[in-house]
Short mmCIF file of C-alpha atoms in Angstrom, two decimals:
data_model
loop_
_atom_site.label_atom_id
_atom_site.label_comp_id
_atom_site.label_asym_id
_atom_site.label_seq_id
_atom_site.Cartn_x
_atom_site.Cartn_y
_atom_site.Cartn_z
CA UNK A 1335 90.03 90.87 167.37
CA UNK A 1336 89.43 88.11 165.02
CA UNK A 1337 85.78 88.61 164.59
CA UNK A 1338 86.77 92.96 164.18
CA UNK A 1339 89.39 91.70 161.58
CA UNK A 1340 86.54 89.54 159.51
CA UNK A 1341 84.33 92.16 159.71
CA UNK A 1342 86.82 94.84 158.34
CA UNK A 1343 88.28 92.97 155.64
CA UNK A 1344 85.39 92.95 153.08
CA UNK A 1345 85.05 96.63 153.79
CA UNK A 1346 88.43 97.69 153.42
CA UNK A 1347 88.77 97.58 149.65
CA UNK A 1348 85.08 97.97 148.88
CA UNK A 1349 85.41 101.15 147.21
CA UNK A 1350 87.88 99.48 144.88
CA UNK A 1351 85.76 96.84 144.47
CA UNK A 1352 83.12 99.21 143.26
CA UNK A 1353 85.23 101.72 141.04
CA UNK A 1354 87.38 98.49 139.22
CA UNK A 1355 84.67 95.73 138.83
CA UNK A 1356 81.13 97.81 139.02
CA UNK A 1357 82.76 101.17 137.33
CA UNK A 1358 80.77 103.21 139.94
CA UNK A 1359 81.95 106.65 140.19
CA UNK A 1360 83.67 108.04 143.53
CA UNK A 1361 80.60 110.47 143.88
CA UNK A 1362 78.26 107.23 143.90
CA UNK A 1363 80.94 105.69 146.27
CA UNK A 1364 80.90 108.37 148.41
CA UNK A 1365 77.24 108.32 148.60
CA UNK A 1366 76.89 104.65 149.75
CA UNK A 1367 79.18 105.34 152.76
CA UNK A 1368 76.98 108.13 153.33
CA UNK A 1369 74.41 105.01 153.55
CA UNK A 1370 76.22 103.04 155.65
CA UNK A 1371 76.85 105.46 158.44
CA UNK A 1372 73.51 105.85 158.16
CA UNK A 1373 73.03 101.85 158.77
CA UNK A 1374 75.77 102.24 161.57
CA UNK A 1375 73.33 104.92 163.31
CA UNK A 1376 70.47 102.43 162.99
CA UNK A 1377 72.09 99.45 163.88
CA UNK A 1378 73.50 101.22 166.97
CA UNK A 1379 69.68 102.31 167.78
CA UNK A 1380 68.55 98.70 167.71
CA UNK A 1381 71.16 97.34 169.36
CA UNK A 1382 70.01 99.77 172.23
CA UNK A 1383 66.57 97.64 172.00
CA UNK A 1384 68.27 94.30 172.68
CA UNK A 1385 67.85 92.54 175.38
CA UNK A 1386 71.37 91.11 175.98
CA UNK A 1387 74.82 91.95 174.17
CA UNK A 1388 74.59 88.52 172.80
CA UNK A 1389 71.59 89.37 171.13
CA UNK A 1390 73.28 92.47 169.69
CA UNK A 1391 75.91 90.43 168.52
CA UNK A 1392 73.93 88.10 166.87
CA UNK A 1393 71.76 91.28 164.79
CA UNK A 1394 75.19 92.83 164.05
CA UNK A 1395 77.01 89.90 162.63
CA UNK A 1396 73.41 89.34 160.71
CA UNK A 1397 72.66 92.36 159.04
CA UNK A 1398 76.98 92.86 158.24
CA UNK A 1399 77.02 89.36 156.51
CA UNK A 1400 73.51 90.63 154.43
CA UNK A 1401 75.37 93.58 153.41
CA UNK A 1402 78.93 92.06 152.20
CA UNK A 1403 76.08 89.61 150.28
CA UNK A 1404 74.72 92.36 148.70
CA UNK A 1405 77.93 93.78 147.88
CA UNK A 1406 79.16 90.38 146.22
CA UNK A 1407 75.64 89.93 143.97
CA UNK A 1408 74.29 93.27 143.34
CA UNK A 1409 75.38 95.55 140.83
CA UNK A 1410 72.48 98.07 141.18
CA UNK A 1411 73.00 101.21 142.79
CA UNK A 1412 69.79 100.88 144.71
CA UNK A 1413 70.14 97.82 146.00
CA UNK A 1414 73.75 98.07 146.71
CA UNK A 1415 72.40 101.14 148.95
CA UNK A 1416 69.89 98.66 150.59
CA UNK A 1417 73.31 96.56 151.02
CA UNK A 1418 75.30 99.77 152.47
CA UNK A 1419 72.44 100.12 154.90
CA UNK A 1420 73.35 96.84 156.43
CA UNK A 1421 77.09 97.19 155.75
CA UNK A 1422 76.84 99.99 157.74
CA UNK A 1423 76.32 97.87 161.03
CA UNK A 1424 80.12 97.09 161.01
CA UNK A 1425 80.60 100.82 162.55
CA UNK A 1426 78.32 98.88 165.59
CA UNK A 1427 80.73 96.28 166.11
CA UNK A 1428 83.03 98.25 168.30
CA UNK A 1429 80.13 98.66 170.55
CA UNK A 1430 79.06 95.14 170.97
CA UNK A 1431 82.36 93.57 170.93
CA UNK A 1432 83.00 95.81 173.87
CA UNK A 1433 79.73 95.48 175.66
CA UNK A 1434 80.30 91.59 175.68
CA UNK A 1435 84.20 91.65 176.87
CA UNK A 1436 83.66 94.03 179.78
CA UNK A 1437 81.16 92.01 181.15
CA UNK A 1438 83.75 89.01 181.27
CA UNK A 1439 86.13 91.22 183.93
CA UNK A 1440 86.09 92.72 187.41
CA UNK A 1441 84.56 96.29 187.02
CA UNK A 1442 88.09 97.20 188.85
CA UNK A 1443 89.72 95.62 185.76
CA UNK A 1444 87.38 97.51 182.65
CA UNK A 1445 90.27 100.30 181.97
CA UNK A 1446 92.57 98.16 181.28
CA UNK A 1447 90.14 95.30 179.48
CA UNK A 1448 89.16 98.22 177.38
CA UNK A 1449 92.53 99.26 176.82
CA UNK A 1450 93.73 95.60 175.67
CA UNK A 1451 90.48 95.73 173.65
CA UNK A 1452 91.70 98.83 171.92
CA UNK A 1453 95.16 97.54 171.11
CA UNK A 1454 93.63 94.23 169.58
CA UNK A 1455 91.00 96.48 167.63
CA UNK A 1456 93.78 98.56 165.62
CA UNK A 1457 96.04 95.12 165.02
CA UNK A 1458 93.18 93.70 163.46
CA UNK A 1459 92.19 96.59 161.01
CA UNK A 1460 95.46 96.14 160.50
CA UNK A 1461 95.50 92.64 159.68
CA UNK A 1462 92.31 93.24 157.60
CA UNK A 1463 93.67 95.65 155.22
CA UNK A 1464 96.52 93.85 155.01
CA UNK A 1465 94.75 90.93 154.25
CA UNK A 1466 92.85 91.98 151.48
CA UNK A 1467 95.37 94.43 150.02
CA UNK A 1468 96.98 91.05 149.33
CA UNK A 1469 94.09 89.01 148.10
CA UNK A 1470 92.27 92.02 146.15
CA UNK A 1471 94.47 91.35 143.19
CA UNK A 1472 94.63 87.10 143.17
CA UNK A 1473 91.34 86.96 140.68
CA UNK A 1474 90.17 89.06 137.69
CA UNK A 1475 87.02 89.87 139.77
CA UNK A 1476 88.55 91.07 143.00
CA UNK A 1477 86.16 89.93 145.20
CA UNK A 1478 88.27 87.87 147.80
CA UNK A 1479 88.03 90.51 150.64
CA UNK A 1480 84.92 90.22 150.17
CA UNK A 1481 84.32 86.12 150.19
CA UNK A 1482 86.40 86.22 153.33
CA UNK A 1483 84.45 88.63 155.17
CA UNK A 1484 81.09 86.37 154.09
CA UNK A 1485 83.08 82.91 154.60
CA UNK A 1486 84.12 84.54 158.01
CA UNK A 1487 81.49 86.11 159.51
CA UNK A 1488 79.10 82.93 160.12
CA UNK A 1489 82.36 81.55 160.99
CA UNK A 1490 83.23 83.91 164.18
CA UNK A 1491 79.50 83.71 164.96
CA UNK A 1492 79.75 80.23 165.54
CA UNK A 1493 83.02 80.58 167.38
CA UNK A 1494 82.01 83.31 169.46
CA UNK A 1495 78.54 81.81 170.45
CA UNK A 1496 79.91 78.41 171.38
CA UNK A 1497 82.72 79.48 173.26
CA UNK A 1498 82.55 83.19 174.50
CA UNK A 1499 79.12 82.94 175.67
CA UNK A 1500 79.33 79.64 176.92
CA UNK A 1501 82.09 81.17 179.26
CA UNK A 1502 79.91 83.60 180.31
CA UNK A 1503 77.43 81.47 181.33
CA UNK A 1504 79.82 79.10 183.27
CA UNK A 1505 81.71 82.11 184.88
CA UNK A 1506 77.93 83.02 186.36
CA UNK A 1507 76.74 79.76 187.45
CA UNK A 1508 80.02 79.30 190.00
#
């Protein structure tokens, strides 16, 4: 849920972001979510094409931290759409995260694994909106959401590769 909640965070006051500090209008706001779920349909297509969920992971967390970069830096509407596009892979996290937790239980277990999964999914867009709802305001530029989500996301990439996958590979070599 930690790595859901870093994703989230930088997207959860984005349209803020882009109304108080960029002065885009809602109709252009509306039309770079219209982009990302267009990047979330992508992203889901070539995470199909990986080989492994770790691999999936690793494009996901990749192509979100690319986007919240181009949200940060890029005050052109055509390049923040380019950024969108890759934003949009956070709508591909649910996916992954769940593709690489289920494979971690007894296929007798899954329901309720998923079910856990679920429950820690909803806390942490909770936590995440939370989160920035508190930090939006702390500088003139509002843009700590969105430093988190970039600080975090290499952060729970690195976490996530050195111990959930390592797990997974010592849970299959016994």
């Amino acid at each position: 849920s930690a790595v859901y909640a870093v994703l989230f965070v930088g997207r959860t006051l984005a349209p803020n972001f882009l109304q108080d500090i960029r002065g885009f209008s809602p109709a252009l706001i509306g039309s770079l979510y219209s982009i990302a779920a267009i990047g979330t349909l992508l992203t889901n297509m070539l995470i199909a094409r990986a080989s492994s969920p770790r691999q999936g992971f690793i494009l996901l967390m990749i192509t979100a931290w690319l986007g919240y970069a181009g949200l940060l830096f890029f005050s052109n509407p055509t390049m923040l759409g380019v950024a969108f596009l890759f934003i949009g892979s956070v709508g591909s996290s649910w996916i992954v995260i769940n593709a690489v937790i289920v494979r971690f239980v007894d296929q007798r277990t899954q329901g309720v694994a998923i079910g856990i999964i679920e429950t820690l999914r909803y806390l942490a867009t909770a936590l995440a909106a939370w989160g920035a709802g508190l930090t939006y305001g702390l500088t003139p530029e509002h843009k700590l959401p969105i430093v988190f989500g970039l600080a975090g996301i290499p952060l729970m990439l690195g976490i996530s590769l050195l111990v959930v996958f390592s797990a997974r590979k010592r849970l299959t070599s016994t």
